[in-house]
Amino acid sequence: MSGTDHPEGPVLRCTTDGAEATRSLAAAVAGRCVPGDVLLLSGDLGAGKTTFAQGVGRALGVDEAVTSPTFTLVRQYEVVPTPEGVRTLLHADLYRLEHTGEIADLGLGQLVEDGGLALVEWGEAAEPVLGRGALLVRIAAVVADDGSAATTDDGGDDVRTVVLEDRDGGWADRWPALGAALAPWTAP
């Protein structure tokens, strides 16, 4: 498993070989989430942030399509209540916001307090406001030596790296279980 310590916290480095694998990895992360968790999703346009959110939604029993909330800013989904108590999935997209005050005005911190789990696309912008205890999830397309997108064995171009980081220990008690759950996607 590629779970290394980072000066700011432990890191898990994963690789997925297609959109479905990214959704499956996200489902494994969802299985370790508890009410109040915030996952800050980071990556370029098209990196797979919404695909990750779809995997979390599927794992939580969301029965409607999980789509990017770019224009609505926040979408709320009812989930099948988990044994841990997660009852609501909040999916936010901060791409259009310019100031941390606008992020604070969304009230995501308060919304997750009542059985919620928040996924925040463009999460790096929210880190100053929502980062305490959050799990950072950085997603990037893998680039081949010739500069083109790396391809899967079947010719697809959805090879991604997914790096998870617990900067301040908010996941410390769950980190070993998370690492075990993500073992299929981590390098030895």
mmCIF file of C-alpha atoms in Angstrom:
data_model
loop_
_atom_site.group_PDB
_atom_site.id
_atom_site.type_symbol
_atom_site.label_atom_id
_atom_site.label_comp_id
_atom_site.label_asym_id
_atom_site.label_seq_id
_atom_site.Cartn_x
_atom_site.Cartn_y
_atom_site.Cartn_z
ATOM 1 C CA MET A 1 0.000 0.000 0.000
ATOM 2 C CA SER A 2 1.233 3.463 -0.819
ATOM 3 C CA GLY A 3 0.306 5.200 2.408
ATOM 4 C CA THR A 4 3.094 7.564 3.304
ATOM 5 C CA ASP A 5 3.405 10.232 5.932
ATOM 6 C CA HIS A 6 3.455 13.774 4.660
ATOM 7 C CA PRO A 7 4.707 16.791 6.620
ATOM 8 C CA GLU A 8 1.084 17.942 6.858
ATOM 9 C CA GLY A 9 -0.470 14.506 7.424
ATOM 10 C CA PRO A 10 -0.685 10.961 6.084
ATOM 11 C CA VAL A 11 -1.228 10.438 2.360
ATOM 12 C CA LEU A 12 -2.683 7.570 0.319
ATOM 13 C CA ARG A 13 -1.792 7.491 -3.389
ATOM 14 C CA CYS A 14 -4.154 5.516 -5.611
ATOM 15 C CA THR A 15 -4.538 4.860 -9.327
ATOM 16 C CA THR A 16 -7.776 4.090 -11.140
ATOM 17 C CA ASP A 17 -8.046 2.745 -14.656
ATOM 18 C CA GLY A 18 -11.386 4.130 -15.727
ATOM 19 C CA ALA A 19 -14.440 6.038 -14.566
ATOM 20 C CA GLU A 20 -16.007 2.938 -13.018
ATOM 21 C CA ALA A 21 -12.838 2.274 -11.006
ATOM 22 C CA THR A 22 -12.887 5.887 -9.793
ATOM 23 C CA ARG A 23 -16.512 5.425 -8.704
ATOM 24 C CA SER A 24 -15.596 2.171 -6.919
ATOM 25 C CA LEU A 25 -12.706 3.844 -5.091
ATOM 26 C CA ALA A 26 -15.058 6.661 -4.052
ATOM 27 C CA ALA A 27 -17.557 4.084 -2.794
ATOM 28 C CA ALA A 28 -14.824 2.574 -0.627
ATOM 29 C CA VAL A 29 -14.117 6.043 0.819
ATOM 30 C CA ALA A 30 -17.851 6.583 1.414
ATOM 31 C CA GLY A 31 -17.903 3.433 3.507
ATOM 32 C CA ARG A 32 -15.529 5.100 5.977
ATOM 33 C CA CYS A 33 -17.400 8.425 6.230
ATOM 34 C CA VAL A 34 -19.321 9.599 9.259
ATOM 35 C CA PRO A 35 -21.792 12.473 9.721
ATOM 36 C CA GLY A 36 -20.043 15.824 9.626
ATOM 37 C CA ASP A 37 -17.310 14.729 7.212
ATOM 38 C CA VAL A 38 -16.201 17.106 4.489
ATOM 39 C CA LEU A 39 -14.289 15.810 1.469
ATOM 40 C CA LEU A 40 -12.501 18.572 -0.448
ATOM 41 C CA LEU A 41 -12.206 17.447 -4.080
ATOM 42 C CA SER A 42 -9.485 19.062 -6.135
ATOM 43 C CA GLY A 43 -8.412 18.665 -9.753
ATOM 44 C CA ASP A 44 -8.501 20.258 -13.184
ATOM 45 C CA LEU A 45 -11.633 20.447 -15.308
ATOM 46 C CA GLY A 46 -12.484 16.915 -16.375
ATOM 47 C CA ALA A 47 -10.225 15.307 -13.770
ATOM 48 C CA GLY A 48 -13.023 13.187 -12.307
ATOM 49 C CA LYS A 49 -14.384 15.139 -9.329
ATOM 50 C CA THR A 50 -18.022 14.582 -10.324
ATOM 51 C CA THR A 51 -17.262 10.946 -11.175
ATOM 52 C CA PHE A 52 -15.902 10.569 -7.636
ATOM 53 C CA ALA A 53 -19.070 12.192 -6.269
ATOM 54 C CA GLN A 54 -21.174 9.721 -8.271
ATOM 55 C CA GLY A 55 -19.356 6.829 -6.619
ATOM 56 C CA VAL A 56 -20.006 8.246 -3.162
ATOM 57 C CA GLY A 57 -23.657 8.817 -4.033
ATOM 58 C CA ARG A 58 -24.079 5.296 -5.355
ATOM 59 C CA ALA A 59 -22.488 3.835 -2.222
ATOM 60 C CA LEU A 60 -24.878 5.842 -0.054
ATOM 61 C CA GLY A 61 -27.943 4.682 -1.990
ATOM 62 C CA VAL A 62 -28.734 7.937 -3.783
ATOM 63 C CA ASP A 63 -31.383 6.956 -6.322
ATOM 64 C CA GLU A 64 -31.100 9.972 -8.624
ATOM 65 C CA ALA A 65 -28.291 11.051 -10.935
ATOM 66 C CA VAL A 66 -25.461 12.826 -9.149
ATOM 67 C CA THR A 67 -24.458 15.688 -11.436
ATOM 68 C CA SER A 68 -22.175 18.665 -11.102
ATOM 69 C CA PRO A 69 -23.832 21.482 -9.146
ATOM 70 C CA THR A 70 -21.878 24.177 -11.030
ATOM 71 C CA PHE A 71 -24.823 26.524 -11.472
ATOM 72 C CA THR A 72 -26.814 25.652 -8.348
ATOM 73 C CA LEU A 73 -23.674 25.624 -6.149
ATOM 74 C CA VAL A 74 -25.035 22.952 -3.782
ATOM 75 C CA ARG A 75 -27.197 19.899 -4.404
ATOM 76 C CA GLN A 76 -28.633 17.910 -1.541
ATOM 77 C CA TYR A 77 -29.423 14.197 -1.825
ATOM 78 C CA GLU A 78 -31.233 11.984 0.637
ATOM 79 C CA VAL A 79 -29.348 8.748 1.225
ATOM 80 C CA VAL A 80 -30.097 5.376 2.715
ATOM 81 C CA PRO A 81 -29.054 6.073 6.335
ATOM 82 C CA THR A 82 -25.718 4.435 7.082
ATOM 83 C CA PRO A 83 -24.918 2.591 10.305
ATOM 84 C CA GLU A 84 -22.630 5.536 11.085
ATOM 85 C CA GLY A 85 -25.596 7.938 10.780
ATOM 86 C CA VAL A 86 -25.020 9.682 7.428
ATOM 87 C CA ARG A 87 -28.473 10.752 6.207
ATOM 88 C CA THR A 88 -27.740 13.452 3.635
ATOM 89 C CA LEU A 89 -25.167 13.938 0.881
ATOM 90 C CA LEU A 90 -24.316 17.541 0.073
ATOM 91 C CA HIS A 91 -22.492 18.086 -3.205
ATOM 92 C CA ALA A 92 -21.064 21.570 -3.730
ATOM 93 C CA ASP A 93 -19.196 23.118 -6.643
ATOM 94 C CA LEU A 94 -17.203 26.240 -5.808
ATOM 95 C CA TYR A 95 -15.842 26.914 -9.300
ATOM 96 C CA ARG A 96 -17.806 30.148 -9.677
ATOM 97 C CA LEU A 97 -17.080 31.545 -6.211
ATOM 98 C CA GLU A 98 -14.279 34.047 -5.769
ATOM 99 C CA HIS A 99 -14.066 34.795 -2.040
ATOM 100 C CA THR A 100 -13.922 32.669 1.099
ATOM 101 C CA GLY A 101 -16.823 34.711 2.492
ATOM 102 C CA GLU A 102 -19.038 33.362 -0.295
ATOM 103 C CA ILE A 103 -18.003 29.841 0.670
ATOM 104 C CA ALA A 104 -18.802 30.465 4.320
ATOM 105 C CA ASP A 105 -22.210 31.866 3.296
ATOM 106 C CA LEU A 106 -23.166 28.477 1.809
ATOM 107 C CA GLY A 107 -23.303 27.116 5.371
ATOM 108 C CA LEU A 108 -21.856 23.706 4.496
ATOM 109 C CA GLY A 109 -20.270 23.387 7.921
ATOM 110 C CA GLN A 110 -23.651 23.735 9.580
ATOM 111 C CA LEU A 111 -25.445 21.528 7.040
ATOM 112 C CA VAL A 112 -23.179 18.548 7.730
ATOM 113 C CA GLU A 113 -23.752 18.761 11.479
ATOM 114 C CA ASP A 114 -27.150 17.079 11.189
ATOM 115 C CA GLY A 115 -26.197 13.763 9.619
ATOM 116 C CA GLY A 116 -24.628 15.220 6.506
ATOM 117 C CA LEU A 117 -21.586 14.370 4.424
ATOM 118 C CA ALA A 118 -20.268 17.111 2.108
ATOM 119 C CA LEU A 119 -18.355 16.689 -1.131
ATOM 120 C CA VAL A 120 -16.882 19.993 -2.262
ATOM 121 C CA GLU A 121 -15.605 20.303 -5.834
ATOM 122 C CA TRP A 122 -12.826 22.859 -6.251
ATOM 123 C CA GLY A 123 -12.261 22.175 -2.580
ATOM 124 C CA GLU A 124 -8.879 23.878 -2.466
ATOM 125 C CA ALA A 125 -10.804 27.172 -2.435
ATOM 126 C CA ALA A 126 -12.737 26.004 0.634
ATOM 127 C CA GLU A 127 -9.774 24.712 2.600
ATOM 128 C CA PRO A 128 -9.377 27.896 4.677
ATOM 129 C CA VAL A 129 -13.074 27.745 5.623
ATOM 130 C CA LEU A 130 -13.872 24.002 5.693
ATOM 131 C CA GLY A 131 -10.461 22.357 5.908
ATOM 132 C CA ARG A 132 -10.339 21.576 9.628
ATOM 133 C CA GLY A 133 -10.896 17.819 9.841
ATOM 134 C CA ALA A 134 -11.550 17.513 6.100
ATOM 135 C CA LEU A 135 -10.196 14.803 3.840
ATOM 136 C CA LEU A 136 -8.431 16.281 0.823
ATOM 137 C CA VAL A 137 -8.935 14.292 -2.392
ATOM 138 C CA ARG A 138 -6.767 15.391 -5.332
ATOM 139 C CA ILE A 139 -7.645 13.810 -8.686
ATOM 140 C CA ALA A 140 -5.526 14.100 -11.821
ATOM 141 C CA ALA A 141 -5.393 12.513 -15.247
ATOM 142 C CA VAL A 142 -2.250 10.467 -15.789
ATOM 143 C CA VAL A 143 -0.175 11.724 -18.704
ATOM 144 C CA ALA A 144 1.898 9.355 -20.864
ATOM 145 C CA ASP A 145 5.559 10.025 -21.671
ATOM 146 C CA ASP A 146 4.565 11.572 -25.018
ATOM 147 C CA GLY A 147 2.277 14.099 -23.305
ATOM 148 C CA SER A 148 -0.954 12.367 -24.270
ATOM 149 C CA ALA A 149 -3.476 11.000 -21.779
ATOM 150 C CA ALA A 150 -2.481 7.602 -20.413
ATOM 151 C CA THR A 151 -4.782 4.843 -21.617
ATOM 152 C CA THR A 152 -6.296 1.797 -20.002
ATOM 153 C CA ASP A 153 -5.773 -1.701 -21.356
ATOM 154 C CA ASP A 154 -8.976 -1.357 -23.391
ATOM 155 C CA GLY A 155 -7.865 1.957 -24.942
ATOM 156 C CA GLY A 156 -9.794 4.274 -22.640
ATOM 157 C CA ASP A 157 -8.152 7.488 -21.453
ATOM 158 C CA ASP A 158 -9.467 7.559 -17.904
ATOM 159 C CA VAL A 159 -6.344 6.636 -15.938
ATOM 160 C CA ARG A 160 -6.331 8.823 -12.848
ATOM 161 C CA THR A 161 -4.276 9.342 -9.747
ATOM 162 C CA VAL A 162 -6.315 9.937 -6.620
ATOM 163 C CA VAL A 163 -4.354 11.265 -3.652
ATOM 164 C CA LEU A 164 -6.072 11.384 -0.266
ATOM 165 C CA GLU A 165 -4.596 13.442 2.534
ATOM 166 C CA ASP A 166 -5.538 13.909 6.178
ATOM 167 C CA ARG A 167 -3.755 17.172 6.971
ATOM 168 C CA ASP A 168 -4.808 17.690 10.562
ATOM 169 C CA GLY A 169 -5.683 14.275 11.950
ATOM 170 C CA GLY A 170 -9.450 14.409 11.444
ATOM 171 C CA TRP A 171 -9.274 10.910 9.954
ATOM 172 C CA ALA A 172 -6.552 9.520 12.241
ATOM 173 C CA ASP A 173 -8.771 6.906 13.887
ATOM 174 C CA ARG A 174 -10.117 5.768 10.488
ATOM 175 C CA TRP A 175 -6.885 6.018 8.483
ATOM 176 C CA PRO A 176 -5.827 2.343 8.823
ATOM 177 C CA ALA A 177 -9.314 1.154 7.772
ATOM 178 C CA LEU A 178 -9.347 3.627 4.882
ATOM 179 C CA GLY A 179 -5.945 2.392 3.745
ATOM 180 C CA ALA A 180 -7.160 -1.215 3.843
ATOM 181 C CA ALA A 181 -10.319 -0.314 1.898
ATOM 182 C CA LEU A 182 -8.263 1.425 -0.800
ATOM 183 C CA ALA A 183 -5.658 -1.340 -1.109
ATOM 184 C CA PRO A 184 -6.971 -2.458 -4.540
ATOM 185 C CA TRP A 185 -6.015 0.934 -5.966
ATOM 186 C CA THR A 186 -2.717 1.609 -4.164
ATOM 187 C CA ALA A 187 0.703 0.649 -5.452
ATOM 188 C CA PRO A 188 2.881 -1.673 -3.371
#
